[in-house]
Amino acid sequence: MPTTTRRERQRAATGEEIKDTARRQMAEHGAAALSLRAIAAAMGITAPAIYRYFPNRDALVTALIVDAYQALGAAVAAAEAAVPRDRFGDRFLAAAGAYRRWSLEHPAEFQLIFGTPIPGYEAPADVTVPVVLEAFSPFATIPEDAWRAGALHDAVFPQEPETDARLAAWLIGEGLHLPAPLMRLVLEGWGQMHGLVTLELIGQLPPVVGDVGPLYDAAVRALVARLGLRVAP
Amino acid sequence: MPTTTRRERQRAATGEEIKDTARRQMAEHGAAALSLRAIAAAMGITAPAIYRYFPNRDALVTALIVDAYQALGAAVAAAEAAVPRDRFGDRFLAAAGAYRRWSLEHPAEFQLIFGTPIPGYEAPADVTVPVVLEAFSPFATIPEDAWRAGALHDAVFPQEPETDARLAAWLIGEGLHLPAPLMRLVLEGWGQMHGLVTLELIGQLPPVVGDVGPLYDAAVRALVARLGLRVAP
DNA sequence: CATGAATCGTAAACGGCGTATACTGTTTAC
DNA sequence: GTAAACAGTATACGCCGTTTACGATTCATG
């Protein structure tokens, strides 16, 4: 006998339907056009009914953000998982490629989680930061795996004492085992991937380079080389 | 006798006052909270009066975006101009530092030009793209200066035929004289600077590394080295 | 099975938003 | 001096998020 009653299942389904409808509206009219009244109308209910499921619009947005992060993280993890475990460089390339692909395929959700497109909405950091780190964990765990396997190329990691000390403390707190300078390179790489995707999405890069894909891939390959990860010949 | 009448001067002044008031509101309540009624109230007029100066809210936003790009470009250019012309690496470092500093000091304007924080507003690419390129031109012209001066370190530029061909065509169209692989590295670097600043502004990096400044500087120095630009010893 | 409670939804309203229209003074130019 | 151009207001429309008061349904329990 299931612990969930009929009513609870119904309630959860309606909550999901609200989020699905919201996602559909965002995909069509952009994240900024998210409107409780429009969602309700598309569902055939009235706007105040949504308040039975979310205390206010910001709570709905936060739920959508968490979902989006998890979808992004799942896409990255799935792409990485499809590569043989000992091909660390290729795993990183697959993860980075999935990151860009998901972002291009879900531009509204991307700007929802990485921008501030909602008037008056401020993402609660205590909710988002852990989910973000979870989504981006492959970019740290792949180099960690390679490090522990002793499979790192003979790369030399430049030292940055100030930042690296801070980073080392954070790594310990997170239970990650990899050198701080390596993690710093990962963060610099995250910034690069994020920036290139952002510039592509707002249309600044395409007029200059056309298809951004090769530019992005070149940057990631250079990053993989700096990290000392080997790729298939 | 000036070619501008009294009325024209008055009109231009009011237009500037509207934009200044808008900037003050953005700085206080965020770019998304921009409201014609609030601007008008702060100026002691009514909202429809603004329509004498801007055909609609989007036109005002576009004007603010253009102004912001020019302010960002001016900050970058000024920082770069303060460095001796033949210290190409230091000029690049100064420009990159000014880019981050301006962004941190003007977060609302940064998200105004690089995000989509306004409900229903879509930045007109034909207006913004040229202004963006103008603002970022130092990051291309500094390597170009170094290249023409034969002052590039013995760096080896990895080739990416597909993208580089496209880039070379664009460079010719823009009248820029530097190798396509070099320009590609500049764009990858732009993505990195942009991404790191963005992640810092939305609060993802600080909990990991604390002060993002050293991380940013390390990334830019590595980029400068890859570009083959020399820095002061 | 009857009944009281919990739940889900609606209707109406409030204040605020961008914006269109019609109107009134003031300033300018001939 | 007068007619046109201009700057501003008042009003109104249809959106928005949100609150309140109120029905209808569904559930759990005597």
XYZ file of C-alpha atoms (C1' of nucleotides) in Angstrom:
526
model
C 0.000 0.000 0.000
C 1.494 3.263 -1.120
C 1.990 6.003 1.442
C 0.718 8.597 -1.014
C -3.000 9.119 -1.149
C -4.936 9.741 -4.294
C -5.255 13.396 -3.427
C -1.538 13.803 -2.872
C -0.799 12.327 -6.273
C -3.332 14.618 -7.882
C -1.794 17.579 -6.131
C 1.731 16.686 -7.218
C 0.553 16.200 -10.797
C -1.055 19.647 -10.862
C 2.115 21.180 -9.468
C 4.081 19.559 -12.267
C 1.541 20.716 -14.825
C 1.972 24.287 -13.638
C 5.737 24.039 -14.054
C 5.438 22.357 -17.447
C 3.070 25.040 -18.655
C 5.422 27.700 -17.341
C 8.311 26.105 -19.233
C 6.276 26.044 -22.407
C 5.404 29.724 -22.016
C 9.047 30.590 -21.361
C 10.200 28.666 -24.423
C 7.724 30.571 -26.544
C 7.821 34.092 -25.151
C 11.016 34.223 -23.108
C 11.668 33.905 -19.412
C 10.719 37.502 -18.722
C 7.211 36.982 -20.060
C 6.403 34.439 -17.363
C 2.946 35.333 -16.058
C 0.780 33.542 -13.543
C -2.341 34.682 -15.351
C -1.079 33.351 -18.674
C -0.095 30.017 -17.131
C -3.475 29.711 -15.486
C -5.304 30.598 -18.682
C -3.347 27.978 -20.633
C -4.359 25.418 -18.009
C -7.998 26.469 -17.994
C -7.953 27.691 -14.405
C -7.759 31.117 -12.813
C -4.604 32.774 -11.548
C -5.324 32.642 -7.813
C -5.629 28.864 -8.031
C -1.879 28.677 -8.565
C -1.458 30.060 -5.063
C -2.718 26.710 -3.752
C 0.521 25.195 -5.099
C 3.099 27.969 -4.836
C 2.972 30.705 -2.185
C 3.880 33.337 -4.774
C 5.436 33.805 -8.176
C 8.990 33.851 -6.841
C 8.552 30.398 -5.331
C 7.444 29.082 -8.708
C 10.457 30.700 -10.346
C 12.772 29.181 -7.755
C 11.275 25.744 -8.390
C 11.791 26.224 -12.118
C 15.398 27.252 -11.498
C 16.099 24.172 -9.409
C 14.523 21.967 -12.078
C 16.559 23.674 -14.794
C 19.818 23.173 -12.918
C 18.999 19.532 -12.415
C 18.144 19.125 -16.099
C 21.401 20.792 -17.087
C 23.323 18.646 -14.634
C 21.607 15.506 -15.886
C 22.432 16.349 -19.496
C 26.093 16.936 -18.629
C 26.309 13.799 -16.496
C 24.645 11.635 -19.136
C 26.983 12.800 -21.885
C 29.998 12.215 -19.688
C 28.784 8.809 -18.560
C 28.606 7.578 -22.161
C 32.406 7.804 -22.504
C 34.749 5.056 -21.247
C 35.806 5.874 -17.707
C 39.518 5.964 -18.400
C 39.267 8.467 -21.269
C 39.343 11.471 -18.960
C 39.945 14.077 -21.659
C 37.101 12.795 -23.787
C 34.802 12.695 -20.795
C 35.564 16.365 -20.171
C 34.970 17.221 -23.829
C 31.648 15.375 -23.775
C 30.563 17.182 -20.616
C 31.526 20.584 -22.000
C 29.760 19.873 -25.271
C 26.606 18.816 -23.453
C 26.729 22.005 -21.427
C 26.658 24.165 -24.550
C 24.120 21.982 -26.335
C 21.656 22.019 -23.449
C 22.019 25.785 -23.115
C 21.353 26.403 -26.797
C 18.369 24.070 -26.739
C 16.904 25.694 -23.611
C 17.791 29.386 -23.928
C 14.920 30.563 -21.754
C 15.844 28.219 -18.936
C 19.489 29.186 -19.328
C 18.731 32.854 -18.911
C 16.408 31.948 -16.074
C 19.184 30.336 -14.063
C 22.117 32.531 -15.063
C 20.471 35.893 -15.552
C 18.023 37.960 -13.565
C 15.257 38.167 -16.132
C 12.395 38.317 -13.685
C 11.379 41.772 -12.451
C 11.924 42.007 -8.748
C 13.085 38.426 -8.433
C 16.325 37.686 -6.625
C 17.455 34.080 -6.660
C 17.926 32.771 -3.104
C 21.625 31.921 -2.999
C 21.213 29.331 -0.261
C 19.030 27.313 -2.603
C 20.796 27.823 -5.910
C 24.483 27.577 -5.003
C 24.344 23.927 -3.857
C 22.295 22.931 -6.909
C 24.727 24.696 -9.206
C 27.702 22.927 -7.692
C 25.895 19.625 -8.086
C 25.231 20.372 -11.752
C 28.839 21.321 -12.383
C 30.406 18.568 -10.344
C 31.497 16.516 -13.388
C 33.881 19.281 -14.377
C 35.602 18.831 -11.019
C 35.251 15.076 -10.585
C 36.692 14.184 -13.993
C 40.036 15.874 -13.260
C 39.826 14.410 -9.770
C 39.407 10.918 -11.187
C 42.338 11.476 -13.507
C 44.443 12.880 -10.685
C 43.784 9.922 -8.433
C 44.443 7.531 -11.294
C 47.750 9.239 -11.941
C 46.607 9.761 -15.507
C 47.415 13.442 -15.764
C 49.675 14.488 -18.533
C 52.922 16.147 -17.544
C 51.199 19.518 -17.323
C 52.661 22.199 -15.064
C 50.112 24.060 -12.999
C 50.961 27.700 -12.393
C 50.679 28.605 -8.739
C 48.531 31.404 -7.326
C 49.167 31.221 -3.581
C 46.398 33.565 -2.459
C 43.528 32.028 -4.381
C 44.860 28.499 -4.140
C 44.960 28.598 -0.340
C 41.341 29.655 -0.258
C 40.448 27.050 -2.825
C 42.243 24.288 -0.932
C 40.137 25.005 2.137
C 36.975 24.876 0.073
C 38.043 21.613 -1.584
C 38.539 19.986 1.802
C 35.130 21.180 2.921
C 33.554 19.642 -0.183
C 35.472 16.388 0.188
C 37.180 16.846 -3.164
C 40.686 15.507 -3.594
C 42.535 17.437 -6.231
C 45.213 20.119 -6.180
C 43.971 23.679 -5.773
C 45.748 24.962 -8.905
C 43.954 22.281 -10.892
C 40.608 23.314 -9.451
C 41.451 26.914 -10.262
C 41.988 25.983 -13.894
C 38.619 24.221 -13.830
C 36.943 27.380 -12.538
C 38.678 29.506 -15.164
C 37.429 26.992 -17.707
C 33.910 27.140 -16.325
C 34.023 30.885 -16.725
C 35.146 30.479 -20.307
C 32.485 27.944 -21.215
C 29.824 30.014 -19.523
C 30.966 33.242 -21.169
C 31.182 31.809 -24.660
C 27.721 30.275 -24.398
C 26.329 33.528 -23.015
C 27.862 35.635 -25.775
C 26.568 33.178 -28.346
C 23.066 33.264 -26.893
C 22.841 37.050 -26.881
C 24.058 37.056 -30.465
C 27.403 38.785 -30.096
C 29.669 36.031 -31.404
C 27.710 34.691 -34.395
C 28.195 37.790 -36.589
C 31.937 37.499 -35.976
C 32.631 33.778 -36.305
C 29.441 32.324 -37.736
C 28.999 28.917 -36.113
C 30.350 29.217 -32.579
C 30.717 25.449 -32.200
C 34.269 25.124 -33.511
C 35.424 28.145 -31.503
C 33.915 26.645 -28.360
C 35.434 23.239 -29.068
C 38.853 24.742 -29.661
C 38.686 26.591 -26.365
C 37.641 23.448 -24.482
C 40.353 21.371 -26.114
C 42.933 23.946 -25.086
C 41.533 23.838 -21.560
C 41.720 20.037 -21.494
C 45.345 20.259 -22.579
C 46.099 22.784 -19.830
C 44.483 20.458 -17.319
C 46.778 17.691 -18.513
C 43.913 15.422 -19.552
C 44.642 13.079 -22.404
C 42.252 12.720 -25.343
C 41.856 9.914 -27.859
C 44.369 10.193 -30.677
C 25.236 81.954 -33.381
C 24.713 78.369 -32.293
C 22.750 76.119 -34.574
C 20.842 74.741 -31.583
C 17.867 76.721 -30.444
C 16.955 77.238 -26.838
C 14.131 74.759 -27.166
C 16.393 72.090 -28.633
C 18.806 72.463 -25.756
C 15.994 72.228 -23.225
C 14.689 69.154 -24.950
C 18.069 67.418 -24.976
C 18.559 68.245 -21.306
C 15.228 66.690 -20.370
C 16.085 63.589 -22.391
C 19.330 63.273 -20.449
C 17.508 63.827 -17.164
C 15.177 60.967 -17.990
C 18.104 58.650 -18.669
C 19.965 59.799 -15.564
C 16.903 59.212 -13.411
C 16.467 55.786 -15.000
C 20.094 54.925 -14.199
C 19.612 56.014 -10.598
C 16.501 53.835 -10.297
C 18.330 50.873 -11.823
C 21.263 51.261 -9.485
C 18.896 51.252 -6.529
C 16.276 48.678 -7.470
C 17.856 46.681 -10.286
C 17.459 46.838 -14.034
C 14.259 44.824 -13.984
C 12.507 47.379 -11.788
C 12.804 50.069 -14.435
C 9.419 51.775 -14.618
C 8.335 54.795 -16.611
C 5.914 55.797 -13.880
C 8.622 55.651 -11.229
C 11.016 57.670 -13.379
C 8.341 60.253 -14.057
C 7.392 60.471 -10.381
C 11.022 61.008 -9.393
C 11.197 63.829 -11.916
C 7.930 65.406 -10.808
C 6.143 64.780 -14.095
C 3.615 62.199 -15.263
C 4.449 59.012 -17.119
C 2.957 59.895 -20.514
C 5.224 62.950 -20.655
C 8.177 60.637 -21.223
C 6.600 59.647 -24.508
C 7.499 63.100 -25.810
C 11.143 62.011 -25.605
C 11.077 58.256 -26.237
C 8.440 56.558 -28.388
C 8.120 53.751 -25.840
C 9.885 52.070 -22.963
C 11.971 49.838 -25.217
C 13.456 52.857 -26.967
C 14.516 54.253 -23.601
C 16.066 50.916 -22.685
C 17.919 50.793 -25.988
C 19.284 54.294 -25.382
C 20.416 53.236 -21.917
C 22.102 50.162 -23.389
C 23.993 52.223 -25.943
C 25.082 54.640 -23.213
C 26.197 51.753 -21.009
C 28.268 50.183 -23.761
C 29.916 53.498 -24.423
C 30.651 53.979 -20.723
C 32.135 50.481 -20.526
C 34.162 51.094 -23.653
C 35.362 54.450 -22.326
C 36.457 52.882 -19.042
C 38.384 50.157 -20.843
C 39.948 52.596 -23.293
C 40.950 55.025 -20.550
C 42.633 52.322 -18.486
C 44.487 51.033 -21.495
C 45.536 54.519 -22.623
C 47.251 55.154 -19.271
C 49.872 52.484 -20.021
C 52.954 53.161 -22.217
C 52.114 52.233 -25.791
C 54.868 49.677 -26.203
C 53.916 47.634 -23.117
C 51.335 45.613 -24.980
C 50.842 42.966 -22.310
C 50.305 45.542 -19.590
C 47.889 47.439 -21.788
C 45.866 44.255 -22.183
C 45.945 43.589 -18.449
C 44.790 47.147 -17.740
C 41.947 46.843 -20.233
C 40.809 43.511 -18.808
C 40.979 44.827 -15.263
C 38.927 47.875 -16.188
C 36.339 45.622 -17.805
C 35.813 43.705 -14.578
C 35.951 46.811 -12.397
C 33.369 48.706 -14.415
C 31.070 45.683 -14.416
C 31.266 45.263 -10.653
C 30.684 48.961 -10.111
C 27.695 49.039 -12.473
C 25.987 45.675 -11.990
C 22.585 46.913 -13.102
C 23.945 48.366 -16.325
C 25.987 45.203 -16.891
C 22.939 43.010 -16.647
C 21.083 45.523 -18.772
C 23.500 45.109 -21.678
C 24.408 41.446 -21.308
C 21.212 39.958 -19.949
C 17.569 40.244 -20.916
C 16.241 41.635 -17.675
C 13.405 43.638 -19.186
C 10.099 41.816 -19.671
C 9.286 41.618 -23.326
C 12.347 43.588 -24.368
C 14.586 42.181 -27.062
C 17.738 44.166 -27.769
C 17.885 45.189 -31.437
C 21.019 43.432 -32.685
C 21.604 45.938 -35.478
C 22.028 48.644 -32.867
C 23.915 46.766 -30.166
C 26.407 44.645 -32.119
C 28.346 47.615 -33.581
C 28.424 49.365 -30.211
C 29.672 46.222 -28.514
C 32.467 45.770 -31.021
C 33.445 49.387 -30.505
C 33.564 48.872 -26.741
C 35.682 45.742 -27.088
C 37.956 47.023 -29.798
C 40.950 47.518 -27.442
C 41.121 43.789 -26.874
C 41.630 43.371 -30.612
C 43.698 46.471 -31.351
C 46.296 45.842 -28.633
C 47.327 42.465 -30.097
C 47.100 44.063 -33.518
C 49.504 46.818 -32.453
C 51.867 44.224 -31.024
C 51.616 42.111 -34.136
C 52.434 45.023 -36.457
C 55.281 46.071 -34.168
C 56.679 42.570 -34.334
C 56.576 42.539 -30.553
C 54.808 39.229 -30.129
C 56.540 36.671 -28.025
C 57.454 33.415 -29.717
C 53.983 32.028 -29.072
C 52.626 29.329 -31.340
C 49.017 29.789 -32.356
C 47.075 26.561 -32.757
C 45.223 26.457 -36.071
C 41.488 25.906 -36.471
C 40.969 26.044 -40.236
C 37.188 26.197 -40.246
C 36.715 29.010 -37.759
C 39.873 30.823 -38.765
C 38.777 31.098 -42.376
C 35.528 32.666 -41.311
C 37.352 34.939 -38.890
C 39.851 36.051 -41.516
C 37.017 37.214 -43.747
C 35.475 39.146 -40.895
C 38.828 40.723 -39.990
C 39.245 41.991 -43.539
C 35.758 43.441 -43.479
C 36.542 45.263 -40.257
C 39.882 46.519 -41.518
C 41.756 44.706 -38.777
C 45.225 43.383 -39.521
C 46.031 40.441 -37.326
C 46.169 36.680 -37.855
C 42.862 34.855 -37.491
C 44.199 32.388 -34.870
C 45.239 35.356 -32.762
C 41.795 36.919 -33.047
C 40.291 33.576 -32.132
C 42.321 33.525 -28.928
C 41.076 37.061 -28.206
C 37.464 35.921 -28.604
C 38.063 32.900 -26.381
C 39.556 35.313 -23.872
C 36.585 37.659 -24.152
C 34.345 34.710 -23.381
C 36.453 33.886 -20.355
C 36.479 37.442 -18.990
C 32.777 37.795 -19.604
C 31.946 34.462 -18.023
C 34.046 35.005 -14.919
C 32.533 38.449 -14.331
C 29.040 37.059 -14.887
C 29.546 34.164 -12.472
C 30.970 36.582 -9.930
C 28.032 38.958 -10.285
C 25.422 36.247 -9.814
C 27.305 35.062 -6.760
C 28.419 31.612 -7.874
C 32.172 32.076 -7.603
C 32.531 34.021 -4.335
C 31.500 31.123 -2.051
C 34.142 28.974 -3.747
C 37.138 31.282 -4.056
C 36.260 34.292 -1.929
C 37.691 37.321 -3.730
C 37.425 36.619 -7.444
C 40.029 39.259 -8.336
C 43.125 37.033 -8.139
C 41.388 34.243 -10.060
C 40.396 36.699 -12.772
C 43.878 38.189 -12.920
C 45.484 34.765 -13.171
C 43.195 33.854 -16.062
C 43.951 37.107 -17.878
C 47.708 36.729 -17.360
C 47.528 33.219 -18.794
C 45.598 34.600 -21.758
C 48.176 37.336 -22.293
C 50.906 34.688 -22.285
C 49.002 32.613 -24.826
C 48.642 35.687 -27.013
C 52.399 36.151 -26.843
C 52.146 39.614 -25.309
C 55.023 40.582 -23.050
C 54.424 42.089 -19.594
C 56.687 44.191 -17.431
C 59.099 42.053 -15.413
C -23.467 5.886 5.662
C -23.764 10.590 7.437
C -21.167 14.505 8.708
C -17.551 17.766 9.614
C -13.153 19.158 7.935
C -9.802 19.814 4.583
C -9.007 20.985 0.017
C -9.501 23.077 -4.611
C -11.219 26.343 -7.260
C -13.720 30.928 -8.513
C -15.144 35.868 -8.331
C -14.077 40.296 -7.135
C -11.042 43.773 -5.934
C -6.508 46.581 -5.010
C -2.564 48.902 -6.566
C 0.822 49.184 -10.141
C 2.384 48.713 -14.828
C 2.968 50.412 -20.202
C 0.587 52.962 -23.265
C -3.068 55.463 -26.355
C -6.068 59.387 -26.773
C -7.837 63.807 -26.014
C -6.996 67.958 -24.147
C -4.592 72.498 -22.207
C -1.406 75.785 -21.645
C 3.213 77.773 -23.229
C 6.821 78.826 -26.520
C 8.371 79.725 -30.947
C 8.463 81.534 -35.741
C 6.666 84.205 -39.323
C -0.037 89.330 -33.444
C -1.221 85.131 -34.622
C -0.934 80.368 -35.934
C 1.662 76.420 -35.451
C 4.606 73.470 -32.780
C 5.526 71.721 -28.445
C 5.346 70.015 -23.427
C 2.710 68.461 -20.298
C -1.720 66.538 -17.927
C -5.996 63.767 -17.236
C -8.196 59.802 -18.270
C -8.789 55.250 -19.643
C -7.692 50.352 -21.279
C -5.840 46.007 -20.561
C -2.239 43.777 -18.497
C 0.177 42.139 -14.002
C 0.795 39.811 -8.873
C -1.725 39.256 -4.969
C -5.459 39.139 -1.216
C -9.937 38.166 0.448
C -14.320 36.018 0.689
C -16.915 32.536 -0.857
C -18.733 28.007 -3.137
C -18.035 23.190 -4.411
C -15.940 18.902 -4.008
C -13.516 15.241 -1.681
C -11.838 12.984 2.183
C -11.591 10.892 6.881
C -14.045 9.587 10.644
C -18.025 8.832 13.940
